Coordinates of C-alpha atoms in Angstrom, one line a residue:
M1 CA -43.2 16.0 -31.6
T2 CA -44.8 13.6 -29.2
V3 CA -43.4 12.7 -25.9
A4 CA -42.9 9.1 -27.0
V5 CA -40.9 10.1 -30.0
F6 CA -38.8 12.6 -28.0
L7 CA -37.9 9.8 -25.4
A8 CA -37.1 7.5 -28.2
I9 CA -34.6 10.0 -29.6
L10 CA -33.0 10.5 -26.2
C11 CA -32.6 6.8 -25.8
L12 CA -31.1 6.4 -29.3
R13 CA -28.6 9.3 -28.5
A14 CA -27.7 7.6 -25.2
A15 CA -27.1 4.3 -26.9
L16 CA -24.9 5.9 -29.6
A17 CA -23.0 7.8 -27.0
A18 CA -22.4 4.7 -24.8
P19 CA -18.9 3.3 -25.2
R20 CA -18.9 0.1 -27.2
P21 CA -16.8 -2.8 -26.0
D22 CA -13.7 -3.8 -28.0
Y23 CA -14.8 -7.3 -29.1
S24 CA -11.2 -8.2 -29.9
L25 CA -10.5 -8.2 -26.1
D26 CA -13.4 -10.7 -25.3
A27 CA -11.1 -13.7 -24.7
E28 CA -8.7 -11.7 -22.6
W29 CA -11.6 -10.2 -20.6
E30 CA -13.1 -13.7 -19.9
E31 CA -9.7 -15.0 -18.9
W32 CA -9.2 -12.1 -16.5
K33 CA -12.5 -12.7 -14.9
R34 CA -11.8 -16.4 -14.4
N35 CA -8.3 -15.7 -13.0
N36 CA -9.6 -13.2 -10.5
A37 CA -13.0 -15.0 -9.6
K38 CA -15.0 -12.0 -10.9
T39 CA -18.8 -12.2 -11.4
Y40 CA -21.2 -9.4 -12.2
S41 CA -24.8 -8.7 -13.0
P42 CA -25.4 -8.0 -16.7
E43 CA -25.6 -4.2 -16.1
E44 CA -22.5 -4.1 -13.8
E45 CA -20.5 -6.2 -16.3
K46 CA -21.0 -3.5 -19.0
Q47 CA -19.6 -0.8 -16.6
R48 CA -16.7 -3.0 -15.2
R49 CA -15.8 -4.0 -18.8
A50 CA -15.5 -0.4 -19.9
V51 CA -13.3 0.5 -16.9
W52 CA -11.2 -2.6 -17.5
E53 CA -10.7 -1.6 -21.2
E54 CA -9.5 1.8 -20.2
N55 CA -7.0 0.3 -17.9
V56 CA -5.9 -2.0 -20.7
K57 CA -5.1 1.0 -22.8
M58 CA -3.3 2.7 -20.0
I59 CA -1.1 -0.3 -19.5
K60 CA -0.4 -0.6 -23.2
W61 CA 0.6 3.0 -23.3
H62 CA 3.0 2.7 -20.3
T63 CA 4.5 -0.4 -22.0
M64 CA 5.1 1.5 -25.2
Q65 CA 6.8 4.2 -23.1
N66 CA 9.1 1.6 -21.6
G67 CA 10.1 0.6 -25.1
L68 CA 11.2 4.2 -25.6
W69 CA 13.2 4.2 -22.2
M70 CA 10.8 6.6 -20.7
N71 CA 10.1 4.6 -17.5
N72 CA 12.1 2.3 -15.3
F73 CA 9.3 0.2 -14.0
T74 CA 6.6 -2.1 -15.4
I75 CA 2.9 -2.3 -14.6
E76 CA 0.4 -5.0 -15.4
M77 CA -3.3 -5.9 -15.3
N78 CA -4.1 -7.4 -11.9
E79 CA -7.1 -7.9 -9.6
F80 CA -7.7 -4.1 -9.6
G81 CA -8.3 -4.0 -13.3
D82 CA -12.0 -3.2 -13.1
M83 CA -11.7 -0.4 -10.5
T84 CA -11.9 3.3 -11.3
G85 CA -9.4 5.7 -10.0
E86 CA -11.8 6.9 -7.3
E87 CA -12.4 3.3 -6.1
M88 CA -8.7 2.8 -5.8
R89 CA -8.1 5.9 -3.9
M90 CA -10.7 4.7 -1.4
M91 CA -8.5 1.8 -0.7
T92 CA -5.8 4.2 0.6
D93 CA -6.1 6.3 3.7
S94 CA -8.7 9.1 3.2
S95 CA -7.6 10.8 6.5
A96 CA -4.7 13.4 6.3
L97 CA -1.7 12.0 7.9
T98 CA -0.1 14.3 10.4
L99 CA 2.5 13.8 13.1
R100 CA 2.7 15.1 16.6
N101 CA 6.0 15.7 18.4
G102 CA 8.3 12.8 18.7
K103 CA 12.0 12.3 19.2
H104 CA 14.0 9.8 17.2
I105 CA 17.1 8.5 19.0
Q106 CA 19.8 9.1 16.4
K107 CA 22.9 7.1 17.2
R108 CA 26.4 8.2 16.2
N109 CA 28.9 6.3 14.0
V110 CA 26.4 4.0 12.6
K111 CA 27.9 1.7 9.9
I112 CA 25.6 2.0 6.9
P113 CA 25.8 -1.0 4.6
K114 CA 25.5 -0.6 0.8
T115 CA 22.4 -2.8 0.7
L116 CA 19.9 -4.0 3.3
D117 CA 17.0 -6.4 3.4
W118 CA 15.5 -7.2 6.7
R119 CA 13.7 -10.2 5.2
D120 CA 17.0 -12.0 5.2
T121 CA 17.0 -12.1 9.0
G122 CA 13.5 -13.6 9.2
C123 CA 11.9 -10.7 11.0
V124 CA 9.4 -9.8 8.3
A125 CA 6.0 -11.7 8.3
P126 CA 4.4 -12.9 5.1
V127 CA 2.5 -10.4 2.8
R128 CA -1.1 -10.1 3.6
S129 CA -4.1 -8.4 1.6
Q130 CA -6.2 -5.6 3.0
G131 CA -8.9 -6.4 0.4
G132 CA -11.5 -3.6 -0.1
C133 CA -10.8 -2.2 3.4
G134 CA -8.7 1.0 3.5
A135 CA -6.7 -0.2 6.5
C136 CA -3.2 0.0 5.1
W137 CA -2.3 2.2 8.1
A138 CA -3.1 -0.7 10.5
F139 CA -1.2 -3.3 8.4
S140 CA 1.8 -1.0 8.4
V141 CA 1.7 -0.6 12.2
A142 CA 1.2 -4.3 12.9
A143 CA 4.0 -5.2 10.5
S144 CA 6.5 -3.0 12.3
I145 CA 5.6 -4.3 15.7
E146 CA 5.9 -7.9 14.3
S147 CA 9.4 -7.2 13.3
Q148 CA 10.4 -5.6 16.6
L149 CA 8.8 -8.6 18.5
F150 CA 10.9 -11.0 16.4
K151 CA 14.1 -9.1 17.0
K152 CA 13.5 -9.3 20.8
T153 CA 12.1 -12.8 21.1
G154 CA 12.9 -14.7 18.0
K155 CA 9.2 -15.3 17.4
L156 CA 7.5 -14.1 14.3
I157 CA 3.8 -13.7 15.2
P158 CA 1.3 -12.1 12.8
L159 CA -0.5 -9.5 14.7
S160 CA -4.2 -8.5 14.6
V161 CA -4.9 -5.8 12.2
Q162 CA -8.6 -6.1 13.1
N163 CA -7.8 -5.3 16.7
L164 CA -6.4 -1.9 15.4
I165 CA -9.4 -1.3 13.1
D166 CA -12.0 -1.9 15.8
C167 CA -10.3 -0.3 18.8
T168 CA -8.7 2.9 17.6
V169 CA -12.0 4.5 16.5
T170 CA -12.0 6.4 19.8
Y171 CA -8.5 7.6 19.0
G172 CA -9.8 9.4 15.8
N173 CA -9.1 6.6 13.3
N174 CA -11.7 5.9 10.6
D175 CA -11.5 2.0 10.3
C176 CA -11.7 1.1 6.7
S177 CA -11.9 4.7 5.5
G178 CA -8.4 5.6 6.7
G179 CA -6.4 6.1 9.8
K180 CA -3.1 7.5 11.3
P181 CA -0.3 5.1 12.3
Y182 CA 0.7 7.6 15.0
T183 CA -2.6 7.1 16.9
A184 CA -2.5 3.4 16.3
F185 CA 0.9 3.2 18.0
Q186 CA -0.6 5.3 20.8
Y187 CA -3.4 2.9 21.2
V188 CA -1.1 -0.1 21.6
K189 CA 1.2 1.7 24.0
N190 CA -1.7 3.0 26.2
N191 CA -3.8 -0.1 25.9
G192 CA -0.9 -2.3 27.2
G193 CA -1.0 -4.8 24.3
L194 CA -2.2 -6.1 21.0
E195 CA -3.7 -9.5 20.1
A196 CA -2.4 -11.9 17.4
E197 CA -4.1 -12.5 14.1
A198 CA -4.9 -16.1 15.4
T199 CA -7.2 -14.9 18.2
Y200 CA -8.5 -11.7 16.5
P201 CA -8.7 -12.5 12.8
Y202 CA -9.0 -9.9 10.0
E203 CA -12.6 -9.3 8.7
A204 CA -12.0 -6.2 6.4
K205 CA -14.7 -4.2 8.1
L206 CA -15.4 -2.4 11.3
R207 CA -16.7 -4.4 14.2
H208 CA -17.0 -3.5 18.0
C209 CA -13.7 -3.6 20.0
R210 CA -13.2 -7.1 21.3
Y211 CA -9.7 -6.9 22.7
R212 CA -8.9 -9.2 25.7
P213 CA -5.8 -8.4 27.8
E214 CA -5.2 -12.0 28.6
R215 CA -4.8 -12.7 24.8
S216 CA -2.2 -9.9 24.3
V217 CA 1.0 -11.2 22.7
V218 CA 3.0 -7.9 22.6
K219 CA 3.4 -4.6 24.3
I220 CA 5.3 -1.5 23.1
A221 CA 7.2 0.6 25.5
R222 CA 7.4 3.7 23.2
F223 CA 7.6 4.7 19.6
F224 CA 9.5 7.3 17.7
V225 CA 9.1 9.6 14.7
V226 CA 12.0 9.7 12.2
P227 CA 13.1 13.2 10.9
R228 CA 11.8 13.9 7.4
N229 CA 14.8 13.2 5.3
E230 CA 16.2 10.1 3.6
E231 CA 19.5 10.0 5.4
A232 CA 17.7 9.8 8.8
L233 CA 15.4 7.2 7.5
M234 CA 18.3 5.0 6.3
Q235 CA 20.0 5.3 9.7
A236 CA 16.9 4.4 11.5
L237 CA 16.2 1.4 9.3
V238 CA 19.7 0.1 9.8
T239 CA 19.7 0.7 13.5
Y240 CA 16.2 -0.3 14.5
G241 CA 14.7 -2.5 11.8
P242 CA 11.6 -2.3 9.5
I243 CA 9.8 1.1 9.8
A244 CA 6.2 2.0 9.2
V245 CA 6.1 4.7 6.5
A246 CA 3.4 6.4 4.4
I247 CA 3.6 7.3 0.8
D248 CA 1.7 8.8 -2.1
G249 CA 0.1 5.6 -3.4
S250 CA -2.9 7.2 -5.1
H251 CA -1.8 6.7 -8.8
A252 CA -3.0 4.1 -11.2
S253 CA 0.6 3.1 -11.9
F254 CA 1.1 2.3 -8.2
K255 CA -1.9 0.0 -8.1
R256 CA -0.7 -1.9 -11.2
Y257 CA 3.0 -1.9 -10.5
R258 CA 4.7 -5.1 -11.5
G259 CA 8.5 -4.5 -11.1
G260 CA 11.5 -2.3 -11.5
I261 CA 12.3 1.0 -9.7
Y262 CA 9.0 2.9 -9.3
H263 CA 9.3 6.7 -10.1
E264 CA 6.0 8.3 -10.8
P265 CA 6.3 11.9 -12.0
K266 CA 3.0 12.8 -10.5
C267 CA 4.0 11.6 -7.1
R268 CA 4.0 14.3 -4.3
S269 CA 6.2 14.2 -1.2
N270 CA 3.7 16.3 0.8
I271 CA 0.6 14.2 -0.1
I272 CA 0.8 10.9 1.6
N273 CA -2.1 8.5 1.7
H274 CA -1.0 4.9 1.9
G275 CA 0.7 3.1 4.7
V276 CA 3.5 0.4 4.0
L277 CA 6.4 -1.2 5.7
L278 CA 10.0 -0.1 4.7
V279 CA 12.2 -3.3 4.9
G280 CA 15.3 -2.4 3.0
Y281 CA 17.2 -0.6 0.3
G282 CA 19.7 -1.3 -2.5
Y283 CA 20.6 -0.4 -6.1
E284 CA 20.3 -2.0 -9.5
G285 CA 23.3 -2.4 -11.8
R286 CA 26.5 -0.7 -10.7
E287 CA 26.3 1.5 -7.6
S288 CA 27.7 4.4 -9.7
D289 CA 24.6 4.1 -12.1
G290 CA 22.5 5.9 -9.5
R291 CA 19.6 3.4 -9.8
K292 CA 19.0 3.3 -6.1
Y293 CA 15.8 2.2 -4.4
W294 CA 13.9 1.7 -1.2
L295 CA 12.2 -1.7 -0.7
I296 CA 8.7 -1.6 0.7
K297 CA 6.2 -4.3 1.8
N298 CA 2.6 -3.6 0.7
S299 CA -0.7 -5.0 1.8
H300 CA -2.3 -5.9 -1.5
G301 CA -1.3 -9.6 -1.4
E302 CA 1.5 -11.5 -3.0
G303 CA -0.1 -11.2 -6.5
W304 CA 0.7 -7.4 -6.5
G305 CA 4.1 -6.1 -7.5
M306 CA 7.2 -8.2 -6.8
N307 CA 5.4 -10.8 -4.7
G308 CA 3.8 -8.0 -2.6
Y309 CA 6.9 -5.8 -2.6
M310 CA 8.0 -2.7 -4.5
K311 CA 11.2 -0.8 -5.2
I312 CA 10.7 3.0 -4.9
A313 CA 13.4 5.4 -6.2
R314 CA 15.8 6.4 -3.5
G315 CA 17.8 9.7 -3.4
R316 CA 15.4 11.5 -5.6
N317 CA 14.1 14.3 -3.3
N318 CA 12.0 12.1 -1.1
D319 CA 10.2 10.4 -4.0
C320 CA 6.5 9.8 -3.3
G321 CA 7.0 11.0 0.3
I322 CA 8.9 7.9 1.4
A323 CA 10.6 9.8 4.3
T324 CA 7.7 12.2 5.1
Y325 CA 5.9 10.1 7.7
A326 CA 8.0 7.3 9.3
L327 CA 7.7 5.7 12.7
Y328 CA 9.0 2.7 14.6
P329 CA 8.2 1.1 18.0
I330 CA 10.3 -0.3 20.7
V331 CA 8.9 -3.4 22.4

C-alpha cells in the first residue's frame, strides 16, 4: 500500500467518524446565531455547531424529565449554547475558595420574616454581565458593598469590578481566572476605598491597577464571615442585607437555568466555584409544601435565568454550598 493510499484511507475514516450536523436544526441554529450575534470561521462553525447540538439534546432530555416530574426547574438555550463544559467552568472561579478567621456578629431575638427580597428596598443594583472573564468573585463583592452603601446613604452607585480585578493581584487573586472574595474585601478595607463603575469601567480583562484615592466613593470599616449553616445565613441576611456567597455553579444545568427552584443532584456543598449575591428567600405554593428557596443575583446578564436571578433550594442540606462561603461588609 502506498503512502498516498494509506493517507487517503485515514482521511476517509476521519470523515466518516466526524459527527454530521442534524440538518433539521438548520433554521434553529441560524436563528440562535442571529439572536446572539455569533459569527464564526467555516472551521469554527463546524465545531461550535456540534457543541450546540449536544446542548440542544441535553435541554430536550431535561425537558422530558420535567414532564415526568423529575425536576423542579427549567433550563433553556441561551448565549452559552456553543460552549463546552470546560469553557463554562473557566467562567467560574478556578481558584479554591477558602476562608480565614472571621467573626460574624450574631444578634439575639432577630425577627425572621417568612419571605424576604432586598430588591424591594432599592438596595440592589441592576444585573451586570461578566462576559468571558471569570470575575464572578469581584461582581459578588462589589454588589454586596453597593447594597451596604445604599443602606447607609440612600445612594445606589454601581461600583468598579475592574478596580478589584486589576488591583487585587498582589493579594493573590487571579483576575479573570478566579479570585477570593475574602481577599477582595481585604483589599478594599486596606486600600481605603473603591472607585465607581463610572470612573473605572469594566473591561473583562486584566489591566494595570489605576485606582485613584480622590475618586473613591466608598470605604468599608470591616467585613465578616457567616458561620457555615443556613440558619446563620438567614439571620445575617435579615439583619445586615445582601450577602456575597459562593456556590457550586459548574454544572451545565446551572449555566442554562431558566426558572423554578434549582436543585442539581450533582451539586456539592464542599466544592464552591462561583460567586453570586444572596438577596432574599421565600417559598413557592404553600409554606407547608416545603418548596423553599434562596434568591441569588448572578453576573451573567439579564438574559440568563429569571432576568439575571435564580432560586436555589433552601433547607436541603446546604444545597450547592449556598452557606459554605458567605461574607458581608460594613461601610
